[in-house]
Amino acid sequence: MADFEPTIIAFVCNWCTYTAADLAGTSRLTYPRNVRLIRVMCTGMVDPQYVVKAFLAGADAVLVSGCHPGDCHYINGNFKARRRIKLLKEILPRFGFDEGRLRLTWIGASEGVDFAHTMTQLVDEVRALGPNDVRSQMVL
Amino acid sequence: MRERVKSEAISSLEEGFDGVLGLKRRWGQVGPYLFTDPTELNEMEIEPKYCHAKAIRSLLESDPGLRIAAALRGCDVRALRELERLGRIDLGGLRVIDIGCSHEQARECNCEKPTYETLTCTGCWKCIDACPAGAIERINVCPILVPSEWNEKLSKRKAIYIPFPQAVPQKATRDSDHCLRTRGVLECKGCENACDAGAILPEDEARIDEIEVGTIIVATGYDAMDPTPLKQFGYREYPNVFTALEFERLSNATGPTRGKILIRDEAGGFTKRPESVAILHCIGSRDVHYNEHCSRVCCMYALKYTHLIKEKVGHDTPVYDFYIDMRCFGKGYEEFYRRCQEEGAIFIRGKPAEVTDQAIKPEEEGKLIVIGEDTLLGRRLRVPVDMVILCTAIEARADSTDVGRLFGVSQSPDGFFLEEHPKLAPLKTATDGVFLAGTCQGPKDIPDTVSHASGAAAQALALATRGYVEVSSAISWIDPDICAGCQTCIGLCAYSAIEFDHLRGVSVVNEAMCKGCGSCSGFCPSGAAQVKHFKKKQIFAELDGIIAAIQAVGV
């Protein structure tokens, strides 16, 4: 299992986490290349379907990351995201998904270091969890 | 006079009034008579004075549905209005035809308020210059006196009045809630006859005009907190406890005392000079029981009052400022604070507990005693003063919630309107094209308000002069063929950009207001709401592409 390289899909909001990722890049910070970002305008627009689709497509973990609570560019989109992710985590196990593989974090636009750190930590944790077997289950 | 009364009596009968109460000579004596036939009116008399109040009362009591007109003098009208106030008579069916008393008659009766010869007044206002102060109200044409809002109800105004000196436009307005004519109590034409310009339109009524605009600046201001519920400070209980705005009017040259700082005597008139004054800061603000926020302006106007009292009442007048913290934050403010200290004002850190008139020492007799603590000295204080000024809180207006809803502007926890961003967009609101100016957004002093308002005007103009708005391409769109009309998205939209089309039974996005946050698309149960460039199909394609690439080349 030591050579397992997880695939992580991150839905990041345009105004905070995507900018933080940009900052991490321009600051020449390194973080594992296992993370693939999908830019959305706001975490509030992340439909639970996207998360499920990402798992089914083969993601070992899904991260949703936006602005800190109260800092949303669209007033309260991140609060809506927080509610949706909370509910989604409750129903995911009933369909055979591991809810621990879905993460929600807040990374502000200026927190490039924090972004790199969070990604490193996340990849380490998912590596410990092992591959997501939901896809093979679905095929069966 | 007689001819005018008669012509009004005839027109009343023609309009369908059941009768006109007047005087008629019968058997050599003049007595009250109810005229019902217009031909009889030739015999109507208006002299001598006769009190009709009793006759009207018995007439209206016998038949409440009766509609009568009556030729009455000012004293009759006042008597009837007093009866109405006491609930003993209903004047709904009464029209008053007024008989003006001559000045001789008024003097005979020792009448305080004669119904003067209003018809001869040209309204030139020369009389105001010539007349000693108290008599202005008699000569000025309108007979109604209402507490003046501008002077914080410390003086009276007429039912027709110019709202305040330097009002723009400098034009008279009629208060239709109090005007006898608009209320239908009396056919008073005092102001109409007096106006040379013919500017008074008797039938003019308040109306609502609909105007289409591109931008809106909300500048609805604030409410000064009413300190009556704070019983410990004795506002309304003791006549010489004033709010800050009341003091402002007292010290203002156009105010009720013409700029003299005076306090009320036993009779309630402003005649006495205060020998000492206490100014209580933070009344209702920085107080968890009322308003947690700081009202921001009080420290500086309290210093202004301190300075004004020293200047106008006398430099030996003790002025006590009870403060929590002195917040002199602006340009030149700290210097002004220092100047007031040098002028001899006494600053006591500690919010007083109570204002009372219960004297326990001889020097406290007849004074208001401010009980508090000097927290710097750790000493309890009883300060006898003649005048107490309460620096009351600046509060959001009572109707802020309704006004906010009207414009799609939310409120912060203190009730003031919420700006889009506290630092980067303090003028904008969540609704595009609606801007905030002044204290409706939060407490502000005059320089801050002027800056805020100038900014709002500039931003509004920047939008309006261009004549069009640029809308982001990445905005939401609701497919009307899929939308089930559940309206969930309407409640989710932070910008009120979605409306329900009742005709088609679907929700529709207002493209000018949508900011493309996608709250609607994230939740739409049928998937009808989609943000352009971030559609489900596009996101899924992106996902598939990423995974395919990873599988092809490895991580």
XYZ file of C-alpha atoms in Angstrom:
695
model
C 0.000 0.000 0.000
C 3.062 2.224 0.279
C 2.970 3.106 -3.397
C -0.694 4.098 -3.264
C -1.163 7.579 -4.675
C -4.633 8.914 -3.856
C -6.671 11.021 -6.248
C -8.304 13.982 -4.558
C -10.870 16.241 -6.211
C -11.249 19.654 -4.568
C -14.178 21.972 -5.298
C -12.764 25.381 -4.443
C -14.431 28.739 -4.445
C -13.166 31.336 -6.859
C -12.721 34.084 -4.257
C -10.917 32.408 -1.381
C -9.468 28.932 -1.742
C -8.768 29.162 -5.470
C -6.972 32.446 -4.846
C -5.140 30.833 -1.934
C -4.026 28.017 -4.258
C -2.862 30.632 -6.717
C -0.941 32.347 -3.947
C 0.610 29.059 -2.888
C 1.775 28.626 -6.483
C 3.196 32.112 -6.864
C 4.868 31.758 -3.450
C 6.635 28.638 -4.757
C 5.149 26.493 -2.025
C 5.056 22.789 -2.681
C 2.160 20.510 -1.966
C 1.354 16.992 -3.225
C 0.241 16.769 -6.828
C -2.542 14.322 -5.918
C -5.036 17.186 -5.590
C -7.004 18.347 -8.616
C -8.906 21.617 -8.278
C -12.278 22.329 -9.841
C -13.023 26.006 -9.620
C -16.590 27.019 -8.776
C -17.815 30.556 -8.122
C -18.912 29.720 -4.595
C -19.069 26.644 -2.407
C -22.811 27.336 -2.228
C -23.115 26.126 -5.819
C -21.625 22.690 -5.081
C -24.484 20.317 -5.739
C -24.278 17.065 -3.700
C -24.416 15.352 -7.114
C -20.972 16.751 -7.921
C -19.520 15.102 -4.841
C -21.147 11.764 -5.566
C -20.098 11.959 -9.208
C -16.501 12.658 -8.128
C -16.482 9.569 -5.897
C -17.981 7.437 -8.637
C -15.506 8.743 -11.178
C -12.706 7.440 -8.994
C -11.772 10.092 -6.467
C -10.344 8.763 -3.209
C -11.440 11.885 -1.386
C -13.405 15.036 -2.141
C -12.618 18.369 -0.600
C -14.976 21.356 -0.606
C -13.230 24.533 0.431
C -14.399 28.131 0.520
C -14.204 31.390 2.375
C -14.267 31.546 6.142
C -17.776 31.806 7.638
C -18.915 35.424 7.425
C -16.422 36.221 4.667
C -18.413 34.879 1.715
C -18.193 37.010 -1.399
C -21.850 36.174 -1.974
C -23.023 37.071 1.546
C -23.881 33.576 2.825
C -23.057 30.956 0.166
C -20.566 29.149 2.416
C -23.204 28.735 5.125
C -25.431 26.999 2.585
C -22.482 24.776 1.649
C -21.843 23.950 5.294
C -25.461 22.861 5.766
C -25.457 20.767 2.600
C -22.175 19.010 3.366
C -23.353 18.223 6.895
C -26.494 16.569 5.535
C -24.580 14.845 2.755
C -22.176 13.328 5.306
C -25.164 11.839 7.089
C -26.620 10.122 4.048
C -23.400 9.057 2.311
C -22.826 5.917 4.498
C -26.294 4.600 3.609
C -25.180 4.363 -0.005
C -21.903 2.701 0.801
C -19.719 5.783 0.705
C -17.200 6.543 3.412
C -18.212 9.953 4.810
C -14.680 10.443 6.163
C -13.502 10.915 2.584
C -15.562 14.073 2.206
C -13.971 17.144 3.740
C -15.068 20.753 4.150
C -12.502 23.421 5.002
C -12.291 27.196 4.990
C -9.147 28.699 3.461
C -9.038 32.447 2.961
C -7.524 34.170 -0.072
C -4.398 35.223 1.805
C -3.745 31.814 3.346
C -1.467 30.270 0.713
C 0.677 28.580 3.357
C -2.427 27.227 5.020
C -3.620 25.864 1.671
C -0.376 23.976 1.024
C -0.371 22.668 4.585
C -4.017 21.504 4.416
C -3.398 19.714 1.120
C -0.306 17.938 2.436
C -2.141 16.833 5.534
C -5.179 15.703 3.542
C -3.110 13.606 1.138
C -1.320 11.965 4.092
C -4.608 11.126 5.754
C -6.167 9.720 2.584
C -3.052 7.729 1.885
C -3.533 6.151 5.311
C -7.194 5.438 4.522
C -6.270 3.515 1.409
C -8.007 3.459 -1.957
C -11.672 4.220 -2.225
C -13.379 0.958 -3.089
C -16.774 2.425 -3.836
C -16.213 2.254 -7.555
C -15.426 -1.411 -7.606
C -18.476 -2.036 -5.407
C -20.644 -0.161 -7.882
C -19.282 -2.208 -10.749
C -20.123 -5.383 -8.892
C -69.103 89.887 7.522
C -72.897 89.359 7.623
C -73.059 88.842 3.861
C -70.265 86.286 3.924
C -71.912 84.344 6.762
C -75.208 84.382 4.872
C -73.706 83.196 1.614
C -71.944 80.328 3.396
C -75.217 79.482 5.160
C -77.081 79.366 1.809
C -74.443 77.177 0.218
C -74.568 74.830 3.238
C -78.325 74.382 2.812
C -77.840 73.813 -0.906
C -75.238 71.148 -0.142
C -77.880 69.272 1.796
C -77.268 70.229 5.408
C -80.408 69.780 7.477
C -80.262 73.291 8.860
C -78.175 76.301 9.792
C -78.061 77.380 13.426
C -77.908 81.146 13.731
C -79.609 84.080 15.426
C -83.028 85.484 14.489
C -85.020 88.400 15.852
C -88.366 87.207 17.138
C -90.807 89.143 19.276
C -88.334 91.980 19.616
C -85.563 89.711 20.943
C -82.635 88.010 19.268
C -82.387 84.269 19.954
C -81.061 81.034 18.465
C -82.973 79.668 15.498
C -82.460 76.706 13.188
C -82.865 77.972 9.618
C -84.015 75.255 7.211
C -85.331 77.435 4.358
C -82.861 79.552 2.340
C -85.425 82.411 2.020
C -85.535 82.773 5.797
C -81.814 83.473 5.887
C -82.394 87.154 5.065
C -83.509 87.538 8.655
C -80.362 85.961 10.048
C -78.456 88.061 12.576
C -74.854 87.713 13.666
C -74.862 90.219 16.544
C -74.795 90.181 19.529
C -72.527 87.433 20.834
C -74.478 84.366 21.755
C -73.149 81.031 22.979
C -74.505 78.254 20.770
C -72.543 75.418 22.352
C -75.426 74.261 24.554
C -77.967 74.390 21.713
C -75.675 72.397 19.405
C -75.061 69.831 22.085
C -78.768 69.254 22.747
C -79.521 69.197 18.996
C -76.825 66.626 18.270
C -77.769 64.584 21.325
C -81.421 64.379 20.267
C -80.507 63.238 16.742
C -76.871 62.118 16.237
C -77.413 61.723 12.489
C -78.250 65.412 12.040
C -76.000 67.427 9.703
C -76.110 71.063 10.603
C -74.061 74.165 9.955
C -73.715 76.836 12.629
C -72.540 80.443 12.606
C -70.078 80.425 15.473
C -67.437 82.599 17.077
C -63.992 81.388 18.003
C -64.938 80.921 21.652
C -67.904 78.703 20.684
C -65.649 76.571 18.520
C -63.128 76.189 21.324
C -65.899 75.243 23.772
C -67.213 72.614 21.357
C -63.766 71.234 20.679
C -63.188 70.908 24.433
C -66.475 69.006 24.716
C -65.392 66.788 21.838
C -62.083 66.151 23.567
C -63.954 65.076 26.688
C -66.047 62.720 24.569
C -69.322 64.480 25.386
C -70.204 65.435 21.829
C -69.505 64.183 18.319
C -68.887 67.001 15.882
C -68.853 64.747 12.831
C -72.003 66.283 11.371
C -71.248 69.899 12.159
C -69.952 72.545 9.771
C -68.729 75.767 11.284
C -69.356 79.097 9.564
C -67.001 81.373 11.394
C -67.940 84.847 12.591
C -64.861 86.985 13.153
C -64.900 89.124 16.248
C -63.641 92.664 15.874
C -60.700 93.745 17.996
C -63.113 95.859 20.112
C -65.249 92.840 20.878
C -62.220 90.775 21.706
C -61.013 93.429 24.114
C -64.479 93.613 25.722
C -64.447 89.897 26.412
C -60.816 89.959 27.444
C -60.552 87.179 24.872
C -57.143 85.622 24.550
C -57.750 84.216 21.124
C -60.124 86.369 19.117
C -61.088 85.154 15.683
C -59.269 88.121 14.273
C -59.910 89.949 11.049
C -57.981 87.434 9.047
C -59.458 88.547 5.775
C -57.641 91.861 5.760
C -54.213 90.346 6.440
C -52.071 90.200 3.332
C -49.650 87.753 4.897
C -46.786 90.143 4.331
C -45.178 89.039 7.621
C -44.467 92.695 8.462
C -46.481 92.212 11.614
C -43.986 89.636 12.791
C -41.182 92.177 12.678
C -43.307 94.799 14.417
C -44.917 92.634 17.033
C -43.488 91.771 20.457
C -42.777 88.052 20.693
C -45.904 86.726 22.388
C -48.393 88.301 20.000
C -47.082 86.821 16.794
C -49.249 83.800 17.213
C -52.385 85.914 17.397
C -51.744 87.886 14.258
C -50.435 85.094 12.124
C -53.466 83.810 10.287
C -53.700 80.143 11.175
C -55.602 79.553 14.440
C -54.179 76.078 15.063
C -51.154 75.510 17.282
C -49.355 72.184 17.172
C -46.138 71.194 19.022
C -43.278 71.932 16.651
C -41.380 68.852 15.526
C -38.431 70.986 14.485
C -38.108 72.476 17.957
C -38.453 69.059 19.618
C -41.974 70.066 20.768
C -40.546 72.828 22.967
C -42.577 75.413 21.035
C -45.682 75.532 18.882
C -46.182 75.868 15.172
C -49.217 76.525 12.979
C -51.047 74.035 10.813
C -49.551 75.935 7.853
C -45.865 76.530 8.325
C -42.414 76.622 6.829
C -40.801 73.514 8.349
C -37.650 75.245 9.561
C -35.496 78.260 8.805
C -33.170 77.581 5.843
C -35.531 74.840 4.652
C -34.991 73.962 1.018
C -37.315 74.773 -0.653
C -38.276 77.709 1.562
C -41.980 77.085 1.141
C -44.935 76.706 3.443
C -46.599 73.358 3.863
C -49.989 72.508 5.269
C -50.353 69.871 7.960
C -53.546 68.173 6.837
C -53.807 66.209 10.090
C -54.353 69.409 12.026
C -55.707 71.957 9.529
C -59.361 72.678 10.310
C -60.188 72.953 6.624
C -58.703 69.651 5.495
C -60.201 67.882 8.496
C -63.580 69.343 7.486
C -64.154 70.937 10.896
C -64.275 74.548 9.797
C -64.358 76.407 6.499
C -61.233 78.293 7.533
C -59.716 80.279 4.703
C -57.242 82.324 6.719
C -54.130 81.244 4.899
C -55.804 81.159 1.500
C -56.944 84.747 1.794
C -53.638 85.869 3.168
C -51.565 84.404 0.389
C -50.831 87.037 -2.269
C -49.328 84.465 -4.550
C -52.453 82.294 -4.508
C -50.227 79.345 -3.743
C -52.622 77.519 -1.461
C -54.680 74.927 -3.270
C -57.636 74.099 -1.014
C -58.362 70.741 -2.604
C -54.747 69.631 -2.892
C -54.165 66.277 -1.263
C -51.215 64.047 -0.567
C -50.640 61.665 -3.456
C -48.209 58.943 -4.442
C -46.201 59.508 -7.604
C -44.476 56.589 -9.251
C -41.054 57.473 -10.654
C -38.858 55.050 -12.555
C -35.188 55.332 -11.625
C -31.983 53.456 -12.287
C -30.273 53.885 -8.922
C -31.507 54.552 -5.420
C -29.689 56.098 -2.462
C -31.190 55.104 0.874
C -30.655 57.976 3.311
C -33.377 57.381 5.848
C -31.371 58.551 8.865
C -31.821 57.445 12.449
C -34.125 57.694 15.447
C -32.950 59.391 18.604
C -33.722 57.031 21.445
C -36.568 58.080 23.720
C -35.071 58.018 27.249
C -38.482 57.809 28.975
C -38.164 54.037 29.680
C -34.899 54.694 31.558
C -36.823 55.842 34.619
C -33.686 56.373 36.693
C -32.761 59.467 34.683
C -36.137 61.134 35.266
C -36.826 62.295 31.728
C -40.415 63.656 31.566
C -40.619 63.316 35.351
C -38.420 66.323 36.059
C -39.015 69.287 33.726
C -35.346 70.234 33.555
C -34.060 66.912 32.269
C -33.551 67.410 28.533
C -32.474 65.192 25.694
C -29.479 66.289 23.664
C -31.653 67.353 20.728
C -33.887 69.431 22.976
C -30.826 71.205 24.325
C -29.636 71.727 20.770
C -32.869 73.609 20.001
C -32.592 75.621 23.233
C -29.102 76.793 22.381
C -29.943 77.472 18.719
C -30.604 81.049 17.634
C -33.735 80.006 15.727
C -35.017 77.890 18.622
C -37.791 78.606 21.114
C -35.592 80.690 23.409
C -33.797 82.431 20.538
C -30.505 80.889 21.532
C -30.639 81.671 25.246
C -29.852 78.621 27.348
C -32.714 78.674 29.833
C -34.492 76.143 32.030
C -38.146 75.775 32.886
C -39.574 77.671 35.855
C -42.387 76.347 38.074
C -44.964 77.426 35.475
C -43.157 75.590 32.684
C -41.896 78.669 30.816
C -38.269 79.088 29.811
C -37.176 81.957 32.037
C -34.428 80.839 34.425
C -30.710 80.595 33.773
C -29.181 77.321 34.922
C -26.541 77.777 37.606
C -25.021 74.371 36.973
C -25.448 71.679 34.337
C -24.768 67.927 34.181
C -24.255 66.189 30.828
C -24.794 62.417 30.950
C -23.066 60.505 28.150
C -24.006 57.080 26.745
C -27.701 57.089 27.661
C -28.990 53.941 25.989
C -25.795 53.302 24.049
C -22.886 51.071 25.139
C -25.514 49.516 27.361
C -26.276 45.798 27.027
C -29.880 46.432 28.068
C -30.583 48.877 25.222
C -28.009 49.351 22.462
C -24.630 47.693 22.582
C -23.139 49.982 19.947
C -21.438 53.321 20.555
C -23.430 56.224 19.121
C -20.163 57.805 18.041
C -21.230 61.463 18.023
C -22.237 62.038 21.656
C -18.784 62.719 23.132
C -18.167 65.489 20.651
C -21.558 67.190 20.874
C -21.390 66.917 24.675
C -18.105 68.824 24.468
C -19.778 71.350 22.177
C -22.590 71.817 24.726
C -20.026 72.143 27.521
C -18.321 74.875 25.556
C -21.613 76.601 24.651
C -22.825 76.624 28.265
C -19.520 78.119 29.399
C -19.754 80.714 26.648
C -23.435 81.658 26.844
C -24.420 81.113 30.481
C -21.139 82.170 32.034
C -17.627 80.856 32.438
C -18.242 80.346 36.157
C -21.130 77.916 35.476
C -20.068 74.439 36.623
C -20.591 71.839 33.864
C -20.242 68.183 34.832
C -19.608 65.638 32.054
C -20.298 62.071 33.212
C -18.603 59.793 30.678
C -17.640 56.157 30.258
C -14.804 56.859 27.802
C -14.107 60.107 25.979
C -13.943 59.135 22.298
C -12.499 62.161 20.537
C -11.447 60.364 17.381
C -11.491 62.925 14.576
C -9.393 65.722 13.214
C -9.122 68.479 15.787
C -11.367 66.632 18.242
C -8.757 65.808 20.868
C -7.641 69.454 20.790
C -11.233 70.536 21.428
C -11.480 68.149 24.396
C -8.348 69.704 25.851
C -9.765 73.179 25.282
C -12.965 72.287 27.181
C -10.858 70.923 30.046
C -8.931 74.167 30.098
C -12.210 76.111 30.181
C -12.911 74.445 33.511
C -15.436 71.747 32.662
C -15.484 68.907 35.154
C -15.111 65.458 33.589
C -16.180 62.550 35.760
C -15.543 58.997 34.579
C -18.559 56.933 35.556
C -22.078 56.624 34.266
C -24.543 58.048 36.808
C -26.966 55.675 38.476
C -29.814 58.081 39.023
C -31.170 61.600 38.714
C -33.437 62.583 41.588
C -34.949 65.613 43.312
C -34.826 64.093 46.821
C -32.521 66.436 48.707
C -30.666 65.230 51.783
C -28.417 68.253 52.207
C -29.444 71.929 52.369
C -27.513 72.827 49.197
C -29.481 70.206 47.276
C -32.878 71.819 47.929
C -34.745 72.644 44.731
C -32.065 71.056 42.552
C -31.736 67.898 40.534
C -29.208 65.594 42.131
C -27.082 63.371 39.899
C -25.984 60.317 41.856
C -22.949 58.517 40.509
C -19.431 57.405 41.119
C -16.122 58.836 40.043
C -14.468 55.568 39.068
C -11.053 57.211 38.776
C -11.169 58.403 42.377
C -13.295 55.472 43.583
C -15.598 57.940 45.298
C -19.392 58.123 45.307
C -20.853 61.464 44.283
C -24.027 63.487 44.662
C -23.926 66.459 42.318
C -26.724 69.048 42.639
C -27.442 70.763 39.289
C -30.185 72.852 37.700
C -30.209 71.165 34.314
C -29.513 67.612 33.135
C -28.785 66.795 29.490
C -29.109 63.156 28.390
C -26.951 62.173 25.405
C -29.385 59.640 24.008
C -28.439 56.806 21.684
C -28.588 56.903 17.916
C -30.816 54.002 16.957
C -31.849 52.466 13.668
C -35.195 53.822 12.587
C -38.193 51.935 13.918
C -39.343 51.082 10.369
C -35.907 49.874 9.193
C -37.062 46.284 8.694
C -39.884 47.321 6.351
C -37.735 49.815 4.454
C -34.933 47.266 4.198
C -37.273 44.675 2.744
C -38.519 47.204 0.216
C -35.006 47.713 -1.138
C -33.630 44.218 -0.526
C -31.171 45.551 2.048
C -30.499 43.469 5.132
C -29.765 44.771 8.614
C -26.781 44.243 10.868
C -27.486 43.022 14.431
C -27.752 46.621 15.689
C -30.612 47.277 13.247
C -28.743 49.577 10.866
C -28.633 48.733 7.168
C -25.894 46.322 6.213
C -23.340 47.471 3.651
C -21.953 45.013 1.110
C -18.516 44.991 2.746
C -17.442 46.928 5.849
C -14.150 48.041 4.327
C -14.267 47.631 0.560
C -17.900 48.533 -0.178
C -19.317 50.636 2.665
C -21.713 52.446 0.296
C -23.054 49.510 -1.679
C -25.672 47.038 -0.599
C -26.404 43.459 -1.564
C -28.838 44.851 -4.148
C -27.043 46.367 -7.144
C -27.981 50.000 -7.733
C -29.080 50.626 -4.151
C -26.605 52.697 -2.126
C -26.507 53.819 1.483
C -25.786 57.309 2.735
C -25.468 58.566 6.278
C -26.747 57.261 9.574
C -29.091 54.641 8.129
C -25.895 52.556 7.782
C -24.624 53.306 11.289
C -24.002 56.241 13.641
C -21.967 58.984 11.961
C -21.007 62.555 12.667
C -21.489 65.312 10.098
C -18.112 65.056 8.266
C -18.500 61.272 7.993
C -22.076 61.626 6.763
C -21.061 64.172 4.134
C -18.242 61.920 2.907
C -20.466 58.879 2.894
C -23.237 60.672 1.037
C -20.844 62.196 -1.521
C -19.472 58.740 -2.207
C -22.937 57.279 -2.594
C -23.922 60.086 -4.973
C -20.780 59.548 -7.052
C -21.336 55.794 -7.263
C -24.996 56.249 -8.148
C -24.045 58.755 -10.861
C -21.329 56.484 -12.203
C -23.993 53.855 -12.812
C -26.690 56.232 -14.010
C -24.684 58.359 -16.453
C -23.426 55.337 -18.341
C -27.022 54.418 -19.068
C -26.450 50.682 -19.098
C -25.121 48.030 -16.749
C -22.636 45.315 -17.506
C -23.880 41.969 -16.355
C -21.501 39.100 -15.687
C -21.871 36.262 -18.160
C -21.615 33.676 -15.387
C -25.081 34.139 -13.973
C -27.851 31.759 -13.193
C -30.509 30.652 -15.606
C -33.582 28.615 -14.746
C -34.808 26.357 -17.524
C -38.558 27.024 -17.643
C -39.157 23.609 -19.235
C -37.691 21.828 -16.206
C -38.559 24.194 -13.320
C -41.251 22.648 -11.131
C -42.093 25.964 -9.486
C -41.145 24.848 -5.966
C -39.727 28.344 -5.243
C -36.959 26.971 -3.006
C -34.427 29.077 -4.912
C -36.323 32.296 -4.147
C -35.739 31.837 -0.422
C -32.084 30.899 -0.964
C -31.146 33.851 -3.168
C -29.156 36.375 -1.131
C -29.753 39.072 -3.746
C -33.534 38.710 -4.193
C -32.764 38.148 -7.870
C -35.326 35.392 -8.441
C -38.994 36.100 -8.925
C -41.868 33.729 -9.408
C -43.761 34.000 -12.666
C -47.286 33.100 -11.594
C -48.508 32.930 -15.179
C -46.107 30.174 -16.221
C -45.657 28.735 -12.744
C -41.863 28.922 -12.881
C -39.134 30.897 -11.144
C -37.310 33.468 -13.272
C -33.858 34.991 -12.682
C -33.531 38.762 -12.926
C -30.305 38.936 -14.915
C -29.476 42.469 -13.777
C -29.493 41.446 -10.128
C -28.028 37.932 -10.223
C -24.381 37.761 -9.170
C -23.856 34.155 -10.193
C -23.153 32.649 -6.785
C -25.053 29.498 -7.700
C -26.897 29.039 -4.419
C -29.956 28.223 -6.499
C -28.173 25.734 -8.753
C -26.663 23.916 -5.791
C -30.036 23.212 -4.324
C -32.488 23.071 -7.231
C -34.207 19.673 -6.772
C -35.026 19.359 -10.472
C -31.743 20.742 -11.752
C -33.492 23.551 -13.612
C -31.318 26.297 -12.121
C -27.829 26.277 -13.635
C -25.084 28.888 -13.569
C -23.781 29.566 -17.058
C -20.182 28.269 -17.481
C -20.684 26.115 -14.390
C -23.467 23.855 -15.623
C -23.724 20.328 -14.320
C -22.729 18.986 -17.745
C -19.615 21.169 -17.796
C -18.536 20.247 -14.260
C -19.047 16.546 -14.991
C -17.033 16.819 -18.200
C -14.260 18.530 -16.265
C -14.331 15.741 -13.666
C -14.232 13.018 -16.277
C -11.356 14.774 -18.016
C -9.334 14.995 -14.824
C -9.883 11.364 -13.912
C -9.159 10.185 -17.455
C -5.892 12.127 -17.457
C -4.895 10.677 -14.116
C -5.644 7.167 -15.280
C -3.752 7.696 -18.520
C -0.542 9.105 -17.077
C -0.829 8.432 -13.353
C -0.834 11.002 -10.624
